[in-house]
Amino acid sequence: LSALCFLLQLLTIALFAAFARYSPDSSPSLCSPQLNCSWRNQDSGPQPHRFRDVHLQALLGFGLLVAFLSRYGPGSVATSILVASVTVQWAVLIQGFFFSLHNGKILVGAQSLVAADFCAAAVLISMGAVLGRLTPTQLLLLALLGVPLFTLNEYLLLRLMGVSDSGGSLTVHTFGAYLGLAVSRVLHQPRRDTRTEQQDVGQQPDIFAVVGTVSLWVFWPGFTSASTAGGDAKAWAVLNTYFSLVGSTVATFVLLPVLCEESPPRLVQIQDATLASAAAMAMAGEMLVTPFGALATGFLAGLIPPLGFRFLTPVLSSRLKTQDSCGVHNVHGLPGVLGALLGTLLSALATADAYGGRLELVFPLVAQGSRTVVDQALYQLCALPVTLLLAALGGCLTGALLNVPGLRSAPHPPSLGSAGLGEV
């Protein structure tokens, strides 16, 4: 691990020295040149509050999500910080080559770090599916392989297809979840997975869930709106996300006592519902959901994790041989699919009368007349199978590479549970 970190950091520094330069203008974005993205220039400047919300959310919201398993505990947080540190550097380079390469140089701005943190969030979601079954070295390699796959999916959806997914329902939540599940399936070990099915969830102190849940409530609206269009569309994303969080939390208290006979639900279960609502609202946040639509979507998304953990997870484990350590399928995957379907519906219903001048901010190709709303909805819908296919194929390839003999053995649980990188 030490040698790999040393070599990766030297390589990254060399690549930054050769290619990375600060952008003299506004922060580079993922918007396609053929789209009329003049609205992106409305938000020129460093915008530290955007980066702050996204960065804190990536480390707190996603980092502490992997801490509730008592067998792994704080060690998983230490490993997630390491993975995030490597991922952000690697993502700035890979995304720069795809989106902001000018005259052989990568132009780096505040939005570059926001996009890199989105990528880190997707990698941490993938990590949640295989937590406790991979060594830190394998997790670093998962990040190195996951970043190009994540960036390729972004390039296909945002630039080539012109899909609106500012909050990452597909690019972050769905892609990250199903990439991790595919890796988990390839790395399946029947004897070992049977021994580690019980994750001892109830023994870990809830302090991690407390901090994680509060950070989700405080910073998630800023996370969802960080890459949205300017003006009122940004306000829509914040308000829709907040209403969605409210609805999902109530759904947790409605369903969990019925399914699990628990009253009240534990904080980690509220954290799952909060993440699910955010995943469902990420694509549609900047669209005209309306307050009641956001509340209804959040309520539906909040029902997915308890139902999934009760009925779907055992099926995935027994029939498909997929071990999902942190339940990313229920918390990120299925809610992300719900968000994609909601975004498709809202795209088909978008009209100039309803959106006014905001139509150019959310659906620039429709505002220009290059597409009809039906065309845009079809592109939004086609983005779902594209993401699932790329995540599945990329996960299988990544799992096969991680399955080489020298990397296959996972760490002994006590070692990983104590510090993640060393002994007690």
CSV table of C-alpha atoms in Angstrom, one decimal, residues 9-422:
chain,number,residue,atom,x,y,z
A,9,GLN,CA,1.4,10.5,-5.9
A,10,LEU,CA,4.6,10.9,-7.9
A,11,LEU,CA,2.8,10.1,-11.1
A,12,THR,CA,0.0,12.5,-10.3
A,13,ILE,CA,2.4,15.3,-9.5
A,14,ALA,CA,4.2,14.8,-12.8
A,15,LEU,CA,1.0,14.8,-14.8
A,16,PHE,CA,-0.2,18.0,-13.0
A,17,ALA,CA,3.1,19.6,-13.8
A,18,ALA,CA,2.8,18.6,-17.5
A,19,PHE,CA,-0.8,19.3,-18.1
A,20,ALA,CA,-2.7,21.2,-15.4
A,21,ARG,CA,-3.0,25.0,-15.5
A,22,TYR,CA,-5.4,27.3,-13.7
A,23,SER,CA,-8.2,28.6,-15.9
A,24,PRO,CA,-8.0,32.3,-16.7
A,25,ASP,CA,-11.7,32.6,-17.2
A,26,SER,CA,-14.7,31.2,-15.5
A,27,SER,CA,-14.5,27.6,-14.2
A,28,PRO,CA,-14.6,25.0,-16.9
A,29,SER,CA,-17.8,23.0,-17.0
A,30,LEU,CA,-19.0,19.7,-18.5
A,31,CYS,CA,-21.4,21.5,-20.9
A,32,SER,CA,-21.1,20.6,-24.6
A,33,PRO,CA,-19.7,23.3,-27.0
A,34,GLN,CA,-22.7,22.7,-29.3
A,35,LEU,CA,-25.1,23.6,-26.5
A,36,ASN,CA,-25.9,27.3,-25.9
A,37,CYS,CA,-24.4,27.4,-22.4
A,38,SER,CA,-24.0,31.1,-22.0
A,39,TRP,CA,-25.8,30.7,-18.7
A,40,ARG,CA,-22.8,29.0,-17.3
A,41,ASN,CA,-20.9,32.3,-17.4
A,42,GLN,CA,-23.5,33.8,-15.0
A,43,ASP,CA,-21.7,31.9,-12.3
A,44,SER,CA,-18.1,32.9,-13.2
A,45,GLY,CA,-15.6,33.2,-10.4
A,46,PRO,CA,-14.4,30.7,-7.8
A,47,GLN,CA,-17.7,30.2,-5.9
A,48,PRO,CA,-16.2,28.7,-2.7
A,49,HIS,CA,-19.6,28.0,-1.2
A,50,ARG,CA,-20.4,25.5,-4.0
A,51,PHE,CA,-17.1,23.7,-3.5
A,52,ARG,CA,-17.5,23.7,0.3
A,53,ASP,CA,-20.9,22.1,0.2
A,54,VAL,CA,-19.9,19.4,-2.3
A,55,HIS,CA,-16.6,18.7,-0.6
A,56,LEU,CA,-18.1,18.4,2.9
A,57,GLN,CA,-20.8,16.2,1.5
A,58,ALA,CA,-18.4,13.9,-0.2
A,59,LEU,CA,-16.4,13.3,2.9
A,60,LEU,CA,-19.0,13.5,5.6
A,61,GLY,CA,-22.2,12.2,3.9
A,62,PHE,CA,-20.5,9.4,1.9
A,63,GLY,CA,-17.5,8.9,4.1
A,64,LEU,CA,-19.5,8.3,7.3
A,65,LEU,CA,-22.0,6.1,5.5
A,66,VAL,CA,-19.4,3.3,5.5
A,67,ALA,CA,-18.8,3.6,9.3
A,68,PHE,CA,-22.0,2.0,10.6
A,69,LEU,CA,-20.6,-1.5,10.2
A,70,SER,CA,-19.2,-2.4,13.6
A,71,ARG,CA,-16.7,-4.8,12.2
A,72,TYR,CA,-15.0,-2.1,10.1
A,73,GLY,CA,-15.9,1.1,12.0
A,74,PRO,CA,-13.4,4.0,11.9
A,75,GLY,CA,-11.0,2.1,9.7
A,76,SER,CA,-13.5,2.3,6.8
A,77,VAL,CA,-13.6,6.1,7.2
A,78,ALA,CA,-9.8,6.3,7.1
A,79,THR,CA,-9.8,4.2,3.9
A,80,SER,CA,-12.6,6.3,2.4
A,81,ILE,CA,-10.6,9.5,3.0
A,82,LEU,CA,-7.6,7.9,1.3
A,83,VAL,CA,-9.7,6.7,-1.7
A,84,ALA,CA,-11.3,10.2,-2.0
A,85,SER,CA,-7.9,11.9,-1.9
A,86,VAL,CA,-6.6,9.8,-4.7
A,87,THR,CA,-9.9,10.0,-6.7
A,88,VAL,CA,-10.1,13.8,-6.7
A,89,GLN,CA,-6.6,14.1,-8.1
A,90,TRP,CA,-7.1,11.4,-10.7
A,91,ALA,CA,-10.6,12.8,-11.7
A,92,VAL,CA,-9.2,16.3,-12.3
A,93,LEU,CA,-6.8,14.9,-14.8
A,94,ILE,CA,-9.2,12.4,-16.5
A,95,GLN,CA,-12.1,14.8,-16.6
A,96,GLY,CA,-9.8,17.5,-17.9
A,97,PHE,CA,-8.7,15.4,-20.8
A,98,PHE,CA,-12.4,14.8,-21.7
A,99,PHE,CA,-13.9,18.2,-21.0
A,100,SER,CA,-11.4,21.0,-20.6
A,101,LEU,CA,-8.3,20.3,-22.7
A,102,HIS,CA,-7.2,23.4,-24.6
A,103,ASN,CA,-3.9,23.7,-26.5
A,104,GLY,CA,-2.6,20.6,-24.8
A,105,LYS,CA,-3.3,21.9,-21.3
A,106,ILE,CA,-6.0,21.1,-18.7
A,107,LEU,CA,-7.7,24.2,-17.5
A,108,VAL,CA,-8.5,23.8,-13.8
A,109,GLY,CA,-11.1,25.9,-11.9
A,110,ALA,CA,-13.4,25.7,-9.0
A,111,GLN,CA,-15.9,23.7,-11.1
A,112,SER,CA,-13.2,21.2,-11.8
A,113,LEU,CA,-13.0,20.4,-8.1
A,114,VAL,CA,-16.8,20.2,-7.8
A,115,ALA,CA,-16.9,17.7,-10.7
A,116,ALA,CA,-14.0,15.7,-9.1
A,117,ASP,CA,-15.9,15.5,-5.9
A,118,PHE,CA,-18.9,14.2,-7.7
A,119,CYS,CA,-16.7,11.5,-9.2
A,120,ALA,CA,-15.3,10.8,-5.7
A,121,ALA,CA,-18.9,10.4,-4.4
A,122,ALA,CA,-19.6,7.8,-7.1
A,123,VAL,CA,-16.4,5.8,-6.3
A,124,LEU,CA,-17.3,5.9,-2.6
A,125,ILE,CA,-20.7,4.5,-3.4
A,126,SER,CA,-19.0,1.7,-5.4
A,127,MET,CA,-16.7,1.1,-2.4
A,128,GLY,CA,-19.8,0.6,-0.2
A,129,ALA,CA,-20.8,-2.4,-2.1
A,130,VAL,CA,-17.5,-4.3,-1.5
A,131,LEU,CA,-16.6,-2.9,1.9
A,132,GLY,CA,-14.8,-5.4,4.1
A,133,ARG,CA,-14.0,-7.7,1.2
A,134,LEU,CA,-11.2,-5.7,-0.5
A,135,THR,CA,-7.9,-4.5,0.9
A,136,PRO,CA,-7.1,-0.8,0.8
A,137,THR,CA,-4.8,-1.5,-2.1
A,138,GLN,CA,-7.6,-3.1,-4.0
A,139,LEU,CA,-9.9,-0.1,-3.2
A,140,LEU,CA,-7.3,2.3,-4.6
A,141,LEU,CA,-7.2,0.3,-7.8
A,142,LEU,CA,-11.0,0.3,-7.8
A,143,ALA,CA,-10.8,4.1,-7.7
A,144,LEU,CA,-8.2,4.3,-10.5
A,145,LEU,CA,-10.3,2.1,-12.8
A,146,GLY,CA,-13.6,3.7,-11.7
A,147,VAL,CA,-12.7,7.3,-12.5
A,148,PRO,CA,-12.2,6.7,-16.3
A,149,LEU,CA,-15.5,4.7,-16.4
A,150,PHE,CA,-17.4,7.4,-14.5
A,151,THR,CA,-16.0,10.1,-16.8
A,152,LEU,CA,-16.8,8.1,-19.9
A,153,ASN,CA,-20.4,7.8,-18.7
A,154,GLU,CA,-20.6,11.5,-18.1
A,155,TYR,CA,-19.2,12.2,-21.5
A,156,LEU,CA,-21.7,10.0,-23.2
A,157,LEU,CA,-24.7,11.4,-21.2
A,158,LEU,CA,-23.9,15.1,-20.7
A,159,ARG,CA,-21.9,15.9,-23.8
A,160,LEU,CA,-23.0,13.6,-26.6
A,161,MET,CA,-26.6,12.9,-25.6
A,162,GLY,CA,-27.3,16.3,-24.0
A,163,VAL,CA,-29.0,14.7,-21.0
A,164,SER,CA,-29.9,16.9,-18.0
A,165,ASP,CA,-28.6,15.3,-14.9
A,166,SER,CA,-27.0,18.1,-12.9
A,167,GLY,CA,-27.3,16.3,-9.5
A,168,GLY,CA,-26.1,12.9,-10.6
A,169,SER,CA,-29.1,10.6,-10.3
A,170,LEU,CA,-27.6,8.5,-13.1
A,171,THR,CA,-24.0,9.6,-13.3
A,172,VAL,CA,-23.3,9.4,-9.6
A,173,HIS,CA,-25.8,7.3,-7.7
A,174,THR,CA,-27.0,4.8,-10.3
A,175,PHE,CA,-23.6,4.3,-11.9
A,176,GLY,CA,-21.7,4.1,-8.7
A,177,ALA,CA,-24.1,1.6,-7.2
A,178,TYR,CA,-24.3,-0.8,-10.1
A,179,LEU,CA,-20.5,-0.6,-10.8
A,180,GLY,CA,-19.9,-1.7,-7.2
A,181,LEU,CA,-22.5,-4.4,-7.4
A,182,ALA,CA,-20.9,-5.8,-10.6
A,183,VAL,CA,-17.5,-5.8,-8.9
A,184,SER,CA,-19.0,-7.6,-5.9
A,185,ARG,CA,-20.6,-10.2,-8.1
A,186,VAL,CA,-17.3,-11.0,-9.9
A,187,LEU,CA,-15.4,-11.2,-6.6
A,188,HIS,CA,-18.0,-13.5,-5.0
A,189,GLN,CA,-16.5,-16.2,-2.8
A,190,PRO,CA,-19.2,-18.6,-1.5
A,191,ARG,CA,-17.4,-19.8,1.6
A,192,ARG,CA,-16.1,-16.4,2.7
A,193,ASP,CA,-19.2,-14.4,1.9
A,194,THR,CA,-21.3,-16.9,3.9
A,195,ARG,CA,-19.2,-16.2,6.9
A,196,THR,CA,-19.3,-12.4,6.6
A,197,GLU,CA,-23.0,-12.0,5.8
A,198,GLN,CA,-23.7,-10.7,9.3
A,199,GLN,CA,-22.2,-7.3,9.5
A,200,ASP,CA,-23.0,-6.6,13.2
A,201,VAL,CA,-24.7,-3.4,12.3
A,202,GLY,CA,-26.3,-2.8,15.7
A,203,GLN,CA,-23.1,-2.7,17.8
A,204,GLN,CA,-21.4,0.4,16.3
A,205,PRO,CA,-21.9,3.6,18.2
A,206,ASP,CA,-24.4,5.9,16.4
A,207,ILE,CA,-22.2,8.9,16.6
A,208,PHE,CA,-21.1,8.3,13.0
A,209,ALA,CA,-24.7,8.1,11.9
A,210,VAL,CA,-25.5,11.3,13.8
A,211,VAL,CA,-22.8,13.3,12.1
A,212,GLY,CA,-23.5,11.8,8.7
A,213,THR,CA,-27.3,12.4,8.9
A,214,VAL,CA,-26.9,16.0,10.0
A,215,SER,CA,-24.4,16.7,7.3
A,216,LEU,CA,-26.7,15.3,4.7
A,217,TRP,CA,-29.5,17.6,5.9
A,218,VAL,CA,-27.3,20.6,6.0
A,219,PHE,CA,-25.2,20.3,2.8
A,220,TRP,CA,-27.2,18.1,0.5
A,221,PRO,CA,-29.3,20.9,-1.1
A,222,GLY,CA,-26.0,22.6,-1.9
A,223,PHE,CA,-24.5,19.4,-3.3
A,224,THR,CA,-27.5,18.9,-5.7
A,225,SER,CA,-27.4,22.5,-6.9
A,226,ALA,CA,-23.7,22.8,-7.3
A,227,SER,CA,-23.6,22.0,-11.0
A,228,THR,CA,-27.1,23.3,-11.9
A,229,ALA,CA,-27.8,26.2,-14.2
A,230,GLY,CA,-27.8,29.6,-12.7
A,231,GLY,CA,-30.7,31.8,-11.7
A,232,ASP,CA,-34.0,30.4,-10.5
A,233,ALA,CA,-33.1,26.8,-11.6
A,234,LYS,CA,-30.6,26.7,-8.8
A,235,ALA,CA,-33.3,27.8,-6.3
A,236,TRP,CA,-35.5,25.1,-7.7
A,237,ALA,CA,-32.8,22.5,-7.0
A,238,VAL,CA,-32.3,23.6,-3.4
A,239,LEU,CA,-36.1,23.8,-2.6
A,240,ASN,CA,-36.9,20.5,-4.4
A,241,THR,CA,-34.1,18.7,-2.6
A,242,TYR,CA,-35.2,20.0,0.8
A,243,PHE,CA,-38.8,19.0,0.3
A,244,SER,CA,-37.6,15.6,-0.8
A,245,LEU,CA,-35.6,15.2,2.4
A,246,VAL,CA,-38.6,16.0,4.5
A,247,GLY,CA,-40.8,13.5,2.7
A,248,SER,CA,-38.3,10.7,2.9
A,249,THR,CA,-37.7,11.2,6.6
A,250,VAL,CA,-41.4,10.9,7.3
A,251,ALA,CA,-41.6,7.7,5.2
A,252,THR,CA,-38.9,6.1,7.4
A,253,PHE,CA,-41.0,6.6,10.5
A,254,VAL,CA,-44.1,5.3,8.6
A,255,LEU,CA,-42.7,2.0,7.3
A,256,LEU,CA,-39.9,0.8,9.5
A,257,PRO,CA,-41.9,0.3,12.6
A,258,VAL,CA,-44.3,-1.8,10.6
A,259,LEU,CA,-41.5,-3.9,8.9
A,260,CYS,CA,-39.0,-4.2,11.8
A,261,GLU,CA,-41.1,-3.5,14.8
A,262,GLU,CA,-38.7,-0.7,15.8
A,263,SER,CA,-39.8,2.5,17.3
A,264,PRO,CA,-38.3,4.9,16.6
A,265,PRO,CA,-36.0,4.0,13.7
A,266,ARG,CA,-32.3,4.1,14.2
A,267,LEU,CA,-30.3,7.1,12.8
A,268,VAL,CA,-28.5,5.0,10.2
A,269,GLN,CA,-32.0,4.1,8.8
A,270,ILE,CA,-32.9,7.8,8.6
A,271,GLN,CA,-29.5,8.4,6.9
A,272,ASP,CA,-30.4,5.8,4.3
A,273,ALA,CA,-33.8,7.4,3.6
A,274,THR,CA,-32.1,10.8,3.3
A,275,LEU,CA,-29.6,9.5,0.8
A,276,ALA,CA,-32.4,7.8,-1.2
A,277,SER,CA,-34.4,10.9,-1.5
A,278,ALA,CA,-31.4,12.9,-2.6
A,279,ALA,CA,-30.6,10.3,-5.3
A,280,ALA,CA,-34.2,10.4,-6.5
A,281,MET,CA,-34.2,14.2,-6.7
A,282,ALA,CA,-30.7,14.7,-8.2
A,283,MET,CA,-31.8,14.7,-11.8
A,284,ALA,CA,-35.2,16.4,-11.4
A,285,GLY,CA,-34.0,18.9,-8.9
A,286,GLU,CA,-33.6,21.7,-11.4
A,287,MET,CA,-36.8,20.8,-13.2
A,288,LEU,CA,-40.3,22.0,-12.5
A,289,VAL,CA,-41.2,19.3,-9.9
A,290,THR,CA,-43.4,21.6,-7.8
A,291,PRO,CA,-43.4,21.4,-4.0
A,292,PHE,CA,-46.0,18.6,-3.8
A,293,GLY,CA,-44.1,16.6,-6.5
A,294,ALA,CA,-40.9,16.9,-4.5
A,295,LEU,CA,-42.6,15.8,-1.3
A,296,ALA,CA,-44.2,12.8,-3.1
A,297,THR,CA,-41.0,11.8,-4.7
A,298,GLY,CA,-39.1,12.0,-1.4
A,299,PHE,CA,-41.8,9.9,0.3
A,300,LEU,CA,-41.6,7.2,-2.4
A,301,ALA,CA,-37.8,7.2,-2.2
A,302,GLY,CA,-37.9,6.9,1.5
A,303,LEU,CA,-39.9,3.7,1.2
A,304,ILE,CA,-37.3,2.1,-1.0
A,305,PRO,CA,-34.5,1.3,1.5
A,306,PRO,CA,-36.6,-0.4,4.2
A,307,LEU,CA,-38.5,-2.4,1.6
A,308,GLY,CA,-35.3,-3.2,-0.3
A,309,PHE,CA,-33.4,-4.4,2.8
A,310,ARG,CA,-36.3,-6.5,4.0
A,311,PHE,CA,-37.3,-8.2,0.7
A,312,LEU,CA,-34.8,-7.5,-2.1
A,313,THR,CA,-31.4,-7.8,-0.5
A,314,PRO,CA,-31.9,-11.5,0.6
A,315,VAL,CA,-32.8,-12.3,-3.0
A,316,LEU,CA,-29.7,-10.6,-4.4
A,317,SER,CA,-27.5,-12.4,-1.9
A,318,SER,CA,-29.0,-15.9,-2.4
A,319,ARG,CA,-30.0,-15.9,-6.0
A,320,LEU,CA,-27.5,-13.5,-7.7
A,321,LYS,CA,-24.7,-14.1,-5.3
A,322,THR,CA,-24.2,-10.3,-4.9
A,323,GLN,CA,-22.9,-9.3,-1.5
A,324,ASP,CA,-23.9,-5.6,-0.9
A,325,SER,CA,-22.1,-4.6,2.3
A,326,CYS,CA,-23.7,-1.1,2.7
A,327,GLY,CA,-26.9,-1.7,0.8
A,328,VAL,CA,-26.0,0.7,-2.0
A,329,HIS,CA,-28.5,-0.9,-4.3
A,330,ASN,CA,-31.4,0.1,-2.0
A,331,VAL,CA,-29.9,3.5,-1.0
A,332,HIS,CA,-28.4,4.7,-4.3
A,333,GLY,CA,-29.2,2.3,-7.2
A,334,LEU,CA,-33.0,2.0,-7.1
A,335,PRO,CA,-33.6,5.6,-6.0
A,336,GLY,CA,-31.3,6.8,-8.8
A,337,VAL,CA,-33.4,4.8,-11.3
A,338,LEU,CA,-36.5,6.4,-9.8
A,339,GLY,CA,-34.9,9.8,-10.3
A,340,ALA,CA,-34.1,9.0,-13.9
A,341,LEU,CA,-37.7,8.0,-14.6
A,342,LEU,CA,-39.0,11.1,-12.9
A,343,GLY,CA,-36.6,13.3,-15.0
A,344,THR,CA,-37.8,11.6,-18.1
A,345,LEU,CA,-41.5,12.4,-17.2
A,346,LEU,CA,-40.7,16.0,-16.4
A,347,SER,CA,-38.8,16.4,-19.7
A,348,ALA,CA,-41.8,15.3,-21.7
A,349,LEU,CA,-44.0,17.7,-19.8
A,350,ALA,CA,-41.7,20.7,-20.1
A,351,THR,CA,-43.2,23.7,-21.9
A,352,ALA,CA,-42.1,27.3,-22.5
A,353,ASP,CA,-45.1,28.6,-20.8
A,354,ALA,CA,-44.3,26.7,-17.6
A,355,TYR,CA,-40.6,27.3,-17.6
A,356,GLY,CA,-40.4,30.7,-19.2
A,357,GLY,CA,-36.8,31.9,-19.5
A,358,ARG,CA,-35.7,29.0,-17.4
A,359,LEU,CA,-36.2,26.6,-20.2
A,360,GLU,CA,-32.9,27.6,-21.7
A,361,LEU,CA,-31.2,26.9,-18.4
A,362,VAL,CA,-32.6,23.4,-17.9
A,363,PHE,CA,-33.1,22.2,-21.5
A,364,PRO,CA,-31.0,24.4,-23.8
A,365,LEU,CA,-31.5,22.2,-26.9
A,366,VAL,CA,-35.3,22.4,-26.5
A,367,ALA,CA,-35.2,26.1,-26.1
A,368,GLN,CA,-33.1,26.5,-29.2
A,369,GLY,CA,-35.6,24.4,-31.2
A,370,SER,CA,-33.0,21.6,-31.9
A,371,ARG,CA,-35.2,19.1,-30.0
A,372,THR,CA,-38.8,18.7,-29.1
A,373,VAL,CA,-39.7,17.8,-25.5
A,374,VAL,CA,-40.5,14.3,-26.7
A,375,ASP,CA,-37.0,13.9,-28.2
A,376,GLN,CA,-35.4,15.2,-24.9
A,377,ALA,CA,-37.5,12.8,-22.9
A,378,LEU,CA,-36.3,9.9,-25.1
A,379,TYR,CA,-32.7,10.9,-24.6
A,380,GLN,CA,-33.3,11.1,-20.8
A,381,LEU,CA,-34.8,7.6,-20.9
A,382,CYS,CA,-32.1,6.1,-23.1
A,383,ALA,CA,-29.5,7.4,-20.7
A,384,LEU,CA,-30.7,4.9,-18.1
A,385,PRO,CA,-29.8,1.7,-20.0
A,386,VAL,CA,-26.6,3.3,-21.2
A,387,THR,CA,-25.5,3.9,-17.6
A,388,LEU,CA,-26.6,0.4,-16.5
A,389,LEU,CA,-24.7,-1.3,-19.3
A,390,LEU,CA,-21.5,0.7,-18.9
A,391,ALA,CA,-21.6,0.2,-15.1
A,392,ALA,CA,-22.2,-3.6,-15.5
A,393,LEU,CA,-19.5,-4.0,-18.1
A,394,GLY,CA,-17.0,-1.7,-16.3
A,395,GLY,CA,-17.7,-3.5,-13.0
A,396,CYS,CA,-17.1,-6.9,-14.5
A,397,LEU,CA,-13.9,-5.8,-16.0
A,398,THR,CA,-12.8,-4.1,-12.8
A,399,GLY,CA,-13.7,-7.1,-10.8
A,400,ALA,CA,-11.7,-9.4,-13.1
A,401,LEU,CA,-8.6,-7.1,-12.8
A,402,LEU,CA,-9.0,-7.1,-9.0
A,403,ASN,CA,-9.3,-10.8,-8.9
A,404,VAL,CA,-5.6,-11.5,-9.9
A,405,PRO,CA,-3.9,-13.8,-7.5
A,406,GLY,CA,-1.7,-11.2,-5.8
A,407,LEU,CA,-4.6,-9.0,-4.9
A,408,ARG,CA,-7.4,-11.4,-4.2
A,409,SER,CA,-7.1,-12.0,-0.5
A,410,ALA,CA,-9.1,-9.7,1.6
A,411,PRO,CA,-7.8,-8.4,5.0
A,412,HIS,CA,-8.6,-10.2,8.2
A,413,PRO,CA,-11.7,-8.6,9.7
A,414,PRO,CA,-10.1,-7.6,13.0
A,415,SER,CA,-7.3,-5.8,11.2
A,416,LEU,CA,-9.7,-3.9,8.9
A,417,GLY,CA,-12.1,-3.2,11.8
A,418,SER,CA,-9.4,-1.6,14.0
A,419,ALA,CA,-7.7,0.9,11.7
A,420,GLY,CA,-8.3,-0.2,8.1
A,421,LEU,CA,-4.6,0.4,7.3
A,422,GLY,CA,-2.9,-1.4,10.2
